GROMACS .gro file of C-alpha atoms in nm:
model
  470
    1MET     CA    1   9.276   6.529  16.085
    2ILE     CA    2   9.268   6.808  16.334
    3LEU     CA    3   8.885   6.844  16.270
    4VAL     CA    4   8.853   6.459  16.315
    5ARG     CA    5   9.027   6.458  16.652
    6TYR     CA    6   8.820   6.756  16.751
    7VAL     CA    7   8.487   6.587  16.675
    8LEU     CA    8   8.586   6.258  16.835
    9LYS     CA    9   8.710   6.445  17.141
   10GLU     CA   10   8.363   6.615  17.172
   11LEU     CA   11   8.213   6.273  17.193
   12ILE     CA   12   8.424   6.135  17.479
   13ALA     CA   13   8.291   6.337  17.763
   14PRO     CA   14   7.913   6.302  17.678
   15PHE     CA   15   7.967   5.932  17.614
   16LEU     CA   16   8.134   5.864  17.941
   17ALA     CA   17   7.880   6.083  18.133
   18ALA     CA   18   7.581   5.906  17.966
   19LEU     CA   19   7.742   5.560  18.026
   20PHE     CA   20   7.791   5.629  18.390
   21GLY     CA   21   7.445   5.783  18.435
   22ILE     CA   22   7.255   5.502  18.253
   23THR     CA   23   7.452   5.231  18.412
   24PHE     CA   24   7.393   5.395  18.755
   25LEU     CA   25   7.018   5.382  18.690
   26PHE     CA   26   7.039   5.004  18.607
   27VAL     CA   27   7.246   4.950  18.925
   28VAL     CA   28   7.000   5.135  19.146
   29ASP     CA   29   6.707   4.934  18.990
   30PHE     CA   30   6.906   4.601  19.047
   31LEU     CA   31   6.999   4.682  19.401
   32VAL     CA   32   6.648   4.762  19.482
   33LYS     CA   33   6.538   4.427  19.343
   34ILE     CA   34   6.799   4.219  19.541
   35LEU     CA   35   6.805   4.447  19.849
   36ASP     CA   36   6.563   4.231  20.055
   37ASN     CA   37   6.671   3.897  19.906
   38VAL     CA   38   7.044   3.931  19.919
   39LEU     CA   39   7.176   4.238  20.074
   40SER     CA   40   6.972   4.226  20.401
   41LYS     CA   41   7.005   3.857  20.463
   42GLY     CA   42   7.361   3.826  20.596
   43LEU     CA   43   7.553   3.741  20.279
   44PRO     CA   44   7.929   3.833  20.293
   45ALA     CA   45   8.027   4.159  20.115
   46SER     CA   46   8.248   3.969  19.872
   47THR     CA   47   7.956   3.757  19.759
   48VAL     CA   48   7.741   4.062  19.715
   49LEU     CA   49   8.008   4.236  19.508
   50GLU     CA   50   8.048   3.928  19.302
   51ILE     CA   51   7.672   3.911  19.234
   52PHE     CA   52   7.687   4.286  19.137
   53ALA     CA   53   7.993   4.244  18.914
   54LEU     CA   54   7.851   3.937  18.728
   55ASN     CA   55   7.527   4.134  18.665
   56LEU     CA   56   7.709   4.436  18.550
   57ALA     CA   57   7.767   4.265  18.218
   58TRP     CA   58   7.405   4.281  18.099
   59MET     CA   59   7.383   4.640  18.228
   60LEU     CA   60   7.665   4.737  18.006
   61SER     CA   61   7.522   4.548  17.705
   62LEU     CA   62   7.217   4.793  17.727
   63SER     CA   63   7.381   5.110  17.848
   64ILE     CA   64   7.668   5.127  17.587
   65PRO     CA   65   7.436   5.155  17.283
   66MET     CA   66   7.220   5.404  17.458
   67ALA     CA   67   7.529   5.610  17.572
   68VAL     CA   68   7.643   5.613  17.207
   69LEU     CA   69   7.305   5.769  17.107
   70VAL     CA   70   7.310   6.029  17.391
   71ALA     CA   71   7.675   6.116  17.315
   72SER     CA   72   7.606   6.175  16.943
   73LEU     CA   73   7.299   6.388  17.008
   74MET     CA   74   7.477   6.605  17.263
   75ALA     CA   75   7.799   6.644  17.077
   76PHE     CA   76   7.661   6.741  16.735
   77GLY     CA   77   7.390   6.942  16.912
   78ARG     CA   78   7.658   7.150  17.081
   79LEU     CA   79   7.847   7.189  16.754
   80SER     CA   80   7.532   7.305  16.587
   81GLY     CA   81   7.422   7.525  16.871
   82ASP     CA   82   7.765   7.708  16.867
   83GLN     CA   83   7.750   7.754  16.495
   84GLU     CA   84   8.053   7.532  16.439
   85ILE     CA   85   7.858   7.330  16.191
   86THR     CA   86   7.772   7.645  15.991
   87ALA     CA   87   8.143   7.741  16.014
   88CYS     CA   88   8.240   7.402  15.869
   89LYS     CA   89   7.985   7.448  15.583
   90ALA     CA   90   8.127   7.780  15.506
   91ALA     CA   91   8.466   7.617  15.485
   92GLY     CA   92   8.347   7.360  15.247
   93VAL     CA   93   8.325   7.077  15.501
   94SER     CA   94   7.995   6.895  15.487
   95PRO     CA   95   7.820   6.748  15.795
   96LEU     CA   96   7.855   6.406  15.646
   97SER     CA   97   8.234   6.445  15.655
   98LEU     CA   98   8.204   6.525  16.026
   99MET     CA   99   7.992   6.203  16.079
  100ARG     CA  100   8.231   5.987  15.882
  101PRO     CA  101   8.504   5.930  16.156
  102VAL     CA  102   8.223   5.885  16.417
  103LEU     CA  103   8.054   5.620  16.202
  104ILE     CA  104   8.390   5.432  16.172
  105VAL     CA  105   8.441   5.444  16.549
  106SER     CA  106   8.084   5.331  16.605
  107MET     CA  107   8.148   5.039  16.378
  108LEU     CA  108   8.447   4.941  16.582
  109ILE     CA  109   8.234   4.968  16.904
  110SER     CA  110   7.969   4.753  16.739
  111VAL     CA  111   8.216   4.485  16.658
  112LEU     CA  112   8.355   4.490  17.014
  113MET     CA  113   7.998   4.477  17.142
  114VAL     CA  114   7.933   4.161  16.930
  115VAL     CA  115   8.237   4.006  17.088
  116PHE     CA  116   8.132   4.116  17.431
  117ASN     CA  117   7.774   3.981  17.385
  118ASN     CA  118   7.912   3.652  17.248
  119TRP     CA  119   8.177   3.574  17.512
  120VAL     CA  120   8.174   3.793  17.819
  121LEU     CA  121   7.787   3.822  17.861
  122PRO     CA  122   7.708   3.451  17.834
  123GLU     CA  123   7.987   3.356  18.068
  124ALA     CA  124   7.875   3.621  18.315
  125ASN     CA  125   7.521   3.496  18.308
  126HIS     CA  126   7.627   3.143  18.348
  127ARG     CA  127   7.847   3.222  18.658
  128SER     CA  128   7.577   3.444  18.808
  129VAL     CA  129   7.328   3.159  18.786
  130GLU     CA  130   7.581   2.916  18.948
  131LEU     CA  131   7.638   3.171  19.230
  132MET     CA  132   7.275   3.223  19.290
  133ASN     CA  133   7.213   2.842  19.298
  134ALA     CA  134   7.497   2.800  19.547
  135VAL     CA  135   7.345   3.076  19.763
  136SER     CA  136   6.998   2.913  19.746
  137ARG     CA  137   7.152   2.573  19.845
  138LYS     CA  138   7.356   2.693  20.141
  139LYS     CA  139   7.160   2.993  20.245
  140PRO     CA  140   6.801   2.936  20.123
  141HIS     CA  141   6.668   3.189  20.388
  142VAL     CA  142   6.810   3.450  20.150
  143PHE     CA  143   6.523   3.377  19.919
  144ILE     CA  144   6.251   3.394  20.177
  145ASP     CA  145   6.012   3.649  20.014
  146ALA     CA  146   5.654   3.754  20.087
  147GLY     CA  147   5.387   3.604  19.847
  148ARG     CA  148   5.619   3.349  19.696
  149LEU     CA  149   5.648   2.974  19.760
  150ILE     CA  150   5.994   2.891  19.892
  151THR     CA  151   6.122   2.536  19.794
  152GLN     CA  152   6.498   2.584  19.860
  153PHE     CA  153   6.474   2.407  20.202
  154PRO     CA  154   6.517   2.027  20.194
  155ASP     CA  155   6.175   1.850  20.251
  156VAL     CA  156   6.016   2.178  20.346
  157GLN     CA  157   5.807   2.412  20.154
  158LEU     CA  158   5.732   2.760  20.303
  159TRP     CA  159   5.489   3.042  20.228
  160VAL     CA  160   5.500   3.389  20.395
  161SER     CA  161   5.223   3.641  20.348
  162HIS     CA  162   5.418   3.949  20.487
  163ILE     CA  163   5.765   4.040  20.603
  164ASP     CA  164   5.839   4.333  20.839
  165PRO     CA  165   6.119   4.525  20.661
  166VAL     CA  166   6.242   4.667  20.992
  167SER     CA  167   6.245   4.367  21.235
  168GLY     CA  168   6.244   4.078  20.976
  169THR     CA  169   5.945   3.922  21.141
  170LEU     CA  170   5.743   3.686  20.918
  171TYR     CA  171   5.369   3.691  20.929
  172GLY     CA  172   5.103   3.451  20.781
  173ILE     CA  173   5.329   3.140  20.785
  174GLN     CA  174   5.240   2.823  20.614
  175ILE     CA  175   5.480   2.531  20.614
  176PHE     CA  176   5.449   2.194  20.439
  177GLU     CA  177   5.693   1.950  20.588
  178MET     CA  178   5.744   1.588  20.470
  179GLU     CA  179   5.838   1.361  20.774
  180ARG     CA  180   6.080   1.078  20.730
  181ARG     CA  181   5.817   0.807  20.753
  182GLY     CA  182   5.623   0.964  20.468
  183ALA     CA  183   5.338   1.139  20.660
  184PRO     CA  184   5.318   1.520  20.569
  185ARG     CA  185   5.285   1.779  20.838
  186ILE     CA  186   5.127   2.117  20.779
  187VAL     CA  187   5.198   2.408  21.017
  188TYR     CA  188   5.013   2.748  21.023
  189ALA     CA  189   5.141   3.027  21.232
  190ASP     CA  190   5.053   3.396  21.270
  191SER     CA  191   5.422   3.506  21.294
  192ALA     CA  192   5.776   3.386  21.328
  193THR     CA  193   6.126   3.511  21.378
  194MET     CA  194   6.449   3.350  21.248
  195GLU     CA  195   6.764   3.253  21.444
  196TYR     CA  196   7.076   3.058  21.372
  197ALA     CA  197   7.185   2.749  21.555
  198ASP     CA  198   7.478   2.508  21.528
  199ASN     CA  199   7.718   2.773  21.411
  200GLY     CA  200   7.489   2.867  21.123
  201ALA     CA  201   7.421   2.517  21.004
  202THR     CA  202   7.049   2.524  21.127
  203LEU     CA  203   6.793   2.796  21.073
  204MET     CA  204   6.539   2.806  21.365
  205LEU     CA  205   6.192   2.948  21.306
  206ARG     CA  206   6.041   3.065  21.623
  207LEU     CA  207   5.673   3.013  21.540
  208ARG     CA  208   5.400   3.206  21.738
  209SER     CA  209   5.019   3.136  21.767
  210GLY     CA  210   4.954   2.860  21.526
  211GLU     CA  211   4.839   2.496  21.451
  212THR     CA  212   5.005   2.176  21.340
  213HIS     CA  213   4.805   1.934  21.121
  214MET     CA  214   4.936   1.588  21.075
  215THR     CA  215   4.834   1.229  21.023
  216ASP     CA  216   4.949   0.907  21.185
  217ALA     CA  217   5.209   0.733  20.963
  218ASP     CA  218   5.109   0.392  21.092
  219ASN     CA  219   4.736   0.462  21.070
  220PRO     CA  220   4.641   0.739  20.817
  221GLU     CA  221   4.287   0.747  20.942
  222ASN     CA  222   4.410   0.912  21.270
  223TYR     CA  223   4.428   1.289  21.213
  224PHE     CA  224   4.592   1.522  21.473
  225ARG     CA  225   4.528   1.897  21.512
  226ILE     CA  226   4.761   2.058  21.758
  227ARG     CA  227   4.738   2.426  21.863
  228PHE     CA  228   5.043   2.595  22.013
  229PHE     CA  229   5.140   2.939  22.150
  230SER     CA  230   5.510   2.903  22.066
  231GLN     CA  231   5.701   2.637  21.868
  232ASP     CA  232   6.047   2.598  21.711
  233LEU     CA  233   6.097   2.456  21.362
  234ALA     CA  234   6.456   2.364  21.261
  235MET     CA  235   6.555   2.412  20.898
  236LYS     CA  236   6.847   2.179  20.842
  237ASN     CA  237   7.124   2.187  20.595
  238VAL     CA  238   7.173   2.566  20.607
  239ASP     CA  239   7.540   2.681  20.607
  240ASP     CA  240   7.708   3.027  20.558
  241ARG     CA  241   7.966   2.856  20.333
  242LEU     CA  242   7.897   2.861  19.959
  243GLU     CA  243   7.965   2.535  19.778
  244ARG     CA  244   8.015   2.608  19.419
  245ARG     CA  245   7.897   2.343  19.174
  246SER     CA  246   7.960   2.354  18.804
  247ARG     CA  247   7.652   2.327  18.575
  248ASN     CA  248   7.681   2.137  18.251
  249TYR     CA  249   7.345   2.281  18.145
  250ARG     CA  250   7.329   2.622  17.994
  251SER     CA  251   7.025   2.822  17.889
  252ASP     CA  252   7.023   3.020  17.572
  253ARG     CA  253   7.130   3.338  17.757
  254GLU     CA  254   7.444   3.150  17.884
  255MET     CA  255   7.567   3.022  17.552
  256PRO     CA  256   7.797   3.177  17.285
  257ILE     CA  257   7.699   3.174  16.926
  258GLU     CA  258   7.900   2.853  16.853
  259MET     CA  259   7.711   2.650  17.113
  260MET     CA  260   7.372   2.787  17.000
  261THR     CA  261   7.457   2.711  16.641
  262GLU     CA  262   7.502   2.342  16.747
  263VAL     CA  263   7.156   2.352  16.918
  264VAL     CA  264   6.999   2.492  16.606
  265GLU     CA  265   7.158   2.220  16.386
  266ASP     CA  266   7.034   1.950  16.633
  267ALA     CA  267   6.691   2.099  16.629
  268GLU     CA  268   6.689   2.081  16.245
  269LYS     CA  269   6.800   1.725  16.248
  270LYS     CA  270   6.544   1.610  16.495
  271TYR     CA  271   6.272   1.792  16.308
  272ASP     CA  272   6.363   1.615  15.992
  273GLU     CA  273   6.360   1.283  16.175
  274ALA     CA  274   6.018   1.349  16.325
  275LYS     CA  275   5.890   1.460  15.982
  276THR     CA  276   6.017   1.143  15.820
  277GLN     CA  277   5.865   0.914  16.094
  278ALA     CA  278   5.532   1.101  16.061
  279LEU     CA  279   5.521   1.041  15.687
  280GLU     CA  280   5.624   0.679  15.727
  281SER     CA  281   5.379   0.616  16.005
  282ARG     CA  282   5.090   0.764  15.794
  283LEU     CA  283   5.188   0.571  15.491
  284SER     CA  284   5.215   0.238  15.677
  285THR     CA  285   4.868   0.295  15.829
  286LEU     CA  286   4.712   0.361  15.500
  287VAL     CA  287   4.868   0.043  15.352
  288ALA     CA  288   4.760  -0.166  15.656
  289MET     CA  289   4.401  -0.030  15.634
  290LYS     CA  290   4.394  -0.120  15.257
  291GLU     CA  291   4.505  -0.473  15.332
  292ASN     CA  292   4.251  -0.509  15.616
  293ILE     CA  293   3.975  -0.389  15.385
  294LEU     CA  294   4.062  -0.593  15.078
  295GLY     CA  295   4.246  -0.889  15.234
  296ASP     CA  296   4.113  -1.227  15.298
  297SER     CA  297   4.175  -1.191  15.675
  298ILE     CA  298   3.880  -0.948  15.709
  299VAL     CA  299   3.661  -0.999  15.401
  300PRO     CA  300   3.561  -1.359  15.383
  301SER     CA  301   3.513  -1.570  15.076
  302GLU     CA  302   3.137  -1.528  15.097
  303VAL     CA  303   3.170  -1.174  14.983
  304LYS     CA  304   3.353  -1.276  14.676
  305SER     CA  305   3.079  -1.515  14.593
  306GLY     CA  306   2.807  -1.260  14.647
  307VAL     CA  307   2.695  -1.373  14.996
  308ALA     CA  308   2.626  -1.088  15.245
  309LEU     CA  309   2.884  -1.042  15.520
  310ASP     CA  310   2.761  -1.130  15.867
  311SER     CA  311   2.690  -0.806  16.061
  312ILE     CA  312   2.894  -0.907  16.369
  313GLN     CA  313   3.191  -0.974  16.157
  314ARG     CA  314   3.141  -0.659  15.966
  315ARG     CA  315   3.128  -0.463  16.300
  316ARG     CA  316   3.447  -0.630  16.428
  317SER     CA  317   3.634  -0.543  16.098
  318LEU     CA  318   3.522  -0.184  16.121
  319GLN     CA  319   3.625  -0.166  16.476
  320ARG     CA  320   3.975  -0.290  16.402
  321ILE     CA  321   3.999  -0.031  16.114
  322ARG     CA  322   3.882   0.245  16.350
  323ILE     CA  323   4.148   0.126  16.622
  324GLN     CA  324   4.419   0.140  16.368
  325GLU     CA  325   4.314   0.483  16.240
  326ILE     CA  326   4.291   0.625  16.601
  327SER     CA  327   4.634   0.482  16.680
  328SER     CA  328   4.765   0.630  16.358
  329LEU     CA  329   4.629   0.972  16.440
  330ARG     CA  330   4.767   0.968  16.790
  331THR     CA  331   5.115   0.865  16.660
  332THR     CA  332   5.097   1.141  16.397
  333GLU     CA  333   4.991   1.412  16.651
  334ARG     CA  334   5.277   1.309  16.876
  335LEU     CA  335   5.523   1.339  16.591
  336TYR     CA  336   5.378   1.669  16.472
  337GLY     CA  337   5.400   1.784  16.837
  338ARG     CA  338   5.765   1.695  16.840
  339MET     CA  339   5.821   1.886  16.505
  340GLU     CA  340   5.656   2.194  16.636
  341ALA     CA  341   5.868   2.175  16.963
  342GLU     CA  342   6.186   2.151  16.754
  343LEU     CA  343   6.085   2.440  16.538
  344LYS     CA  344   6.030   2.652  16.847
  345ARG     CA  345   6.363   2.546  16.993
  346LYS     CA  346   6.529   2.626  16.663
  347ALA     CA  347   6.355   2.974  16.662
  348GLN     CA  348   6.451   3.045  17.024
  349TYR     CA  349   6.815   2.985  16.972
  350THR     CA  350   6.812   3.158  16.627
  351VAL     CA  351   6.666   3.468  16.803
  352GLU     CA  352   6.947   3.470  17.050
  353ILE     CA  353   7.216   3.432  16.792
  354HIS     CA  354   7.096   3.721  16.593
  355LYS     CA  355   7.016   3.927  16.900
  356LYS     CA  356   7.386   3.936  16.975
  357TYR     CA  357   7.463   4.075  16.638
  358SER     CA  358   7.171   4.323  16.613
  359THR     CA  359   7.209   4.474  16.960
  360GLY     CA  360   7.585   4.509  16.907
  361PHE     CA  361   7.543   4.696  16.566
  362ALA     CA  362   7.275   4.920  16.731
  363CYS     CA  363   7.568   5.143  16.814
  364PHE     CA  364   7.626   5.212  16.442
  365ILE     CA  365   7.249   5.260  16.379
  366PHE     CA  366   7.216   5.510  16.670
  367ILE     CA  367   7.492   5.729  16.515
  368LEU     CA  368   7.275   5.765  16.200
  369ILE     CA  369   6.999   5.888  16.420
  370GLY     CA  370   7.197   6.089  16.682
  371ALA     CA  371   7.420   6.301  16.456
  372PRO     CA  372   7.151   6.434  16.223
  373LEU     CA  373   6.907   6.495  16.508
  374GLY     CA  374   7.175   6.676  16.714
  375ILE     CA  375   7.240   6.900  16.423
  376MET     CA  376   6.870   6.962  16.391
  377ALA     CA  377   6.821   7.039  16.757
  378ARG     CA  378   7.095   7.307  16.755
  379LYS     CA  379   7.126   7.274  17.126
  380GLY     CA  380   7.365   7.036  17.291
  381GLY     CA  381   7.193   7.022  17.637
  382ILE     CA  382   7.164   6.706  17.822
  383GLY     CA  383   6.789   6.734  17.835
  384THR     CA  384   6.757   6.726  17.461
  385GLY     CA  385   6.997   6.435  17.428
  386ILE     CA  386   6.812   6.225  17.690
  387LEU     CA  387   6.477   6.325  17.538
  388TYR     CA  388   6.547   6.203  17.190
  389SER     CA  389   6.743   5.907  17.322
  390LEU     CA  390   6.462   5.771  17.536
  391SER     CA  391   6.221   5.814  17.249
  392PHE     CA  392   6.421   5.624  16.995
  393PHE     CA  393   6.560   5.369  17.251
  394VAL     CA  394   6.204   5.281  17.365
  395ILE     CA  395   6.097   5.241  17.007
  396TYR     CA  396   6.403   5.026  16.933
  397TRP     CA  397   6.344   4.791  17.226
  398ILE     CA  398   5.973   4.764  17.182
  399CYS     CA  399   6.041   4.639  16.826
  400LEU     CA  400   6.316   4.404  16.946
  401ILE     CA  401   6.108   4.251  17.232
  402GLY     CA  402   5.794   4.232  17.026
  403GLY     CA  403   5.982   4.059  16.748
  404GLU     CA  404   6.138   3.814  16.995
  405ASN     CA  405   5.793   3.723  17.131
  406MET     CA  406   5.656   3.676  16.783
  407ALA     CA  407   5.956   3.466  16.671
  408ASP     CA  408   5.932   3.243  16.965
  409ARG     CA  409   5.569   3.161  16.879
  410LEU     CA  410   5.662   3.101  16.517
  411LEU     CA  411   5.469   3.405  16.395
  412ILE     CA  412   5.763   3.566  16.212
  413ASN     CA  413   6.101   3.475  16.095
  414PRO     CA  414   6.356   3.492  16.380
  415ILE     CA  415   6.616   3.664  16.167
  416LEU     CA  416   6.374   3.935  16.052
  417ALA     CA  417   6.243   3.973  16.406
  418MET     CA  418   6.584   4.059  16.543
  419TRP     CA  419   6.688   4.293  16.266
  420ALA     CA  420   6.348   4.465  16.211
  421SER     CA  421   6.431   4.730  16.488
  422ASN     CA  422   6.773   4.804  16.320
  423ILE     CA  423   6.610   4.816  15.979
  424ILE     CA  424   6.341   5.062  16.090
  425ILE     CA  425   6.562   5.288  16.297
  426GLY     CA  426   6.839   5.268  16.040
  427SER     CA  427   6.606   5.356  15.751
  428PHE     CA  428   6.484   5.672  15.938
  429GLY     CA  429   6.850   5.748  16.013
  430ILE     CA  430   6.952   5.729  15.651
  431PHE     CA  431   6.648   5.945  15.549
  432ILE     CA  432   6.741   6.215  15.781
  433THR     CA  433   7.103   6.196  15.697
  434ILE     CA  434   7.017   6.241  15.338
  435ALA     CA  435   6.803   6.534  15.429
  436MET     CA  436   7.084   6.676  15.621
  437VAL     CA  437   7.330   6.637  15.332
  438ARG     CA  438   7.074   6.805  15.096
  439ASP     CA  439   7.043   7.094  15.346
  440ARG     CA  440   6.680   7.058  15.431
  441PHE     CA  441   6.725   7.142  15.799
  442SER     CA  442   6.641   7.502  15.762
  443GLY     CA  443   6.409   7.652  16.011
  444ASP     CA  444   6.128   7.689  15.749
  445SER     CA  445   6.148   7.332  15.646
  446LYS     CA  446   5.827   7.124  15.703
  447PHE     CA  447   6.046   6.830  15.805
  448PHE     CA  448   6.231   7.038  16.054
  449ARG     CA  449   5.912   7.183  16.194
  450ALA     CA  450   5.757   6.829  16.229
  451ILE     CA  451   6.058   6.705  16.413
  452ARG     CA  452   6.066   7.002  16.650
  453ALA     CA  453   5.694   6.956  16.713
  454VAL     CA  454   5.754   6.586  16.818
  455GLY     CA  455   6.036   6.707  17.042
  456ARG     CA  456   5.804   6.965  17.201
  457PHE     CA  457   5.538   6.695  17.257
  458PHE     CA  458   5.781   6.461  17.436
  459LYS     CA  459   5.919   6.761  17.638
  460ASN     CA  460   5.573   6.865  17.750
  461ILE     CA  461   5.502   6.507  17.855
  462PHE     CA  462   5.820   6.478  18.067
  463GLY     CA  463   5.759   6.832  18.206
  464PHE     CA  464   5.404   6.744  18.304
  465PHE     CA  465   5.504   6.430  18.500
  466GLY     CA  466   5.801   6.616  18.657
  467ARG     CA  467   5.571   6.893  18.784
  468ARG     CA  468   5.308   6.639  18.903
  469PHE     CA  469   5.532   6.383  19.069
  470GLY     CA  470   5.849   6.589  19.132
   0.00000   0.00000   0.00000
């Protein structure tokens, strides 16, 4: 029991350090992305903090499994480097016995991660979308960005080519404004500045050096082109207050497993209905064509008596058959399109359901990788832990994202796509764990030399980029 507490205690500090460091990197990347769109556009500090807190959920869902991998590598690497693993072997305690309590704790973390991914993460994503929608409605200028069409303003679409990051001046302005009487107005300007009016209820664009193009609402043949040196354009319905509106609609990233299961069942039901309709439509068309060909309404009595059918009547009969066939094909194509759409919808939500499980149980899988590799490395440095962690984490997420894309396109089973990364990494982890138990980690082992060669390869790559860009 003392040894179990000792091993678990060795994991706490590396886990917390790795969790803080990895989450900090995600936070920095997130802040860089929203810096121009949110932080520098006058939002209250409380709103910015709320946006950050809501997005912290998906950061933790990624950083916790990676922190488990880093912690296991560093902890067991330190134990191995200080010859404590050797001492345990001499005392009759196998490395697998040291791994056993860590595996139990990782399984508990995996279960908690599944609960977190199923309840906390979807709700945080949902509230984040609601908040960003409220920001876009009440402060659409927050989303004014260069090289992107801005549609948040009522009856106005805005395009900006460049934004001065220091002064906030807009350059290369194109504005499409719909007048009340239905005649559109297009405004081009070289630059513009933004100011508030009416206590923040109106955003004023101070346009410089541009042209206004518009048509006469009463007589569309009259076209006006007006050049100006300075002109003000008022953007109405802008307010500093955020009006929250609840959304009944939720995307797959905003649903728990129970809601997505209902969507999958609904997709299966609609697929079966479309399939039945397609078969019935095709069967009824074949029956109708047979009746038209053999029935008295098309084939006259002269045919029965051996008299040749009139060519005009024959042409009309064939035309009716052709029209029925084309109509049937179009109906069938439409129904098969519905069937494919329902299959893709089912695959999309099935992927999200099993992603919540597979990413949660990645914590357990990463222990199978981290502990043996840490013992093999025999050094508990942070560089070694980060090196191996990045390598396997990149492999894991490449398999996961690639499988998701293939499953969404119906190229692979959604369940297999989401569990393939766990199966691949887990199989390798079981293999090296067995090798560790059989004591094949000696310095002269070919397996050990191969692993060390791979480690030196990645270390040389990181060292090269560090020297070149550092």
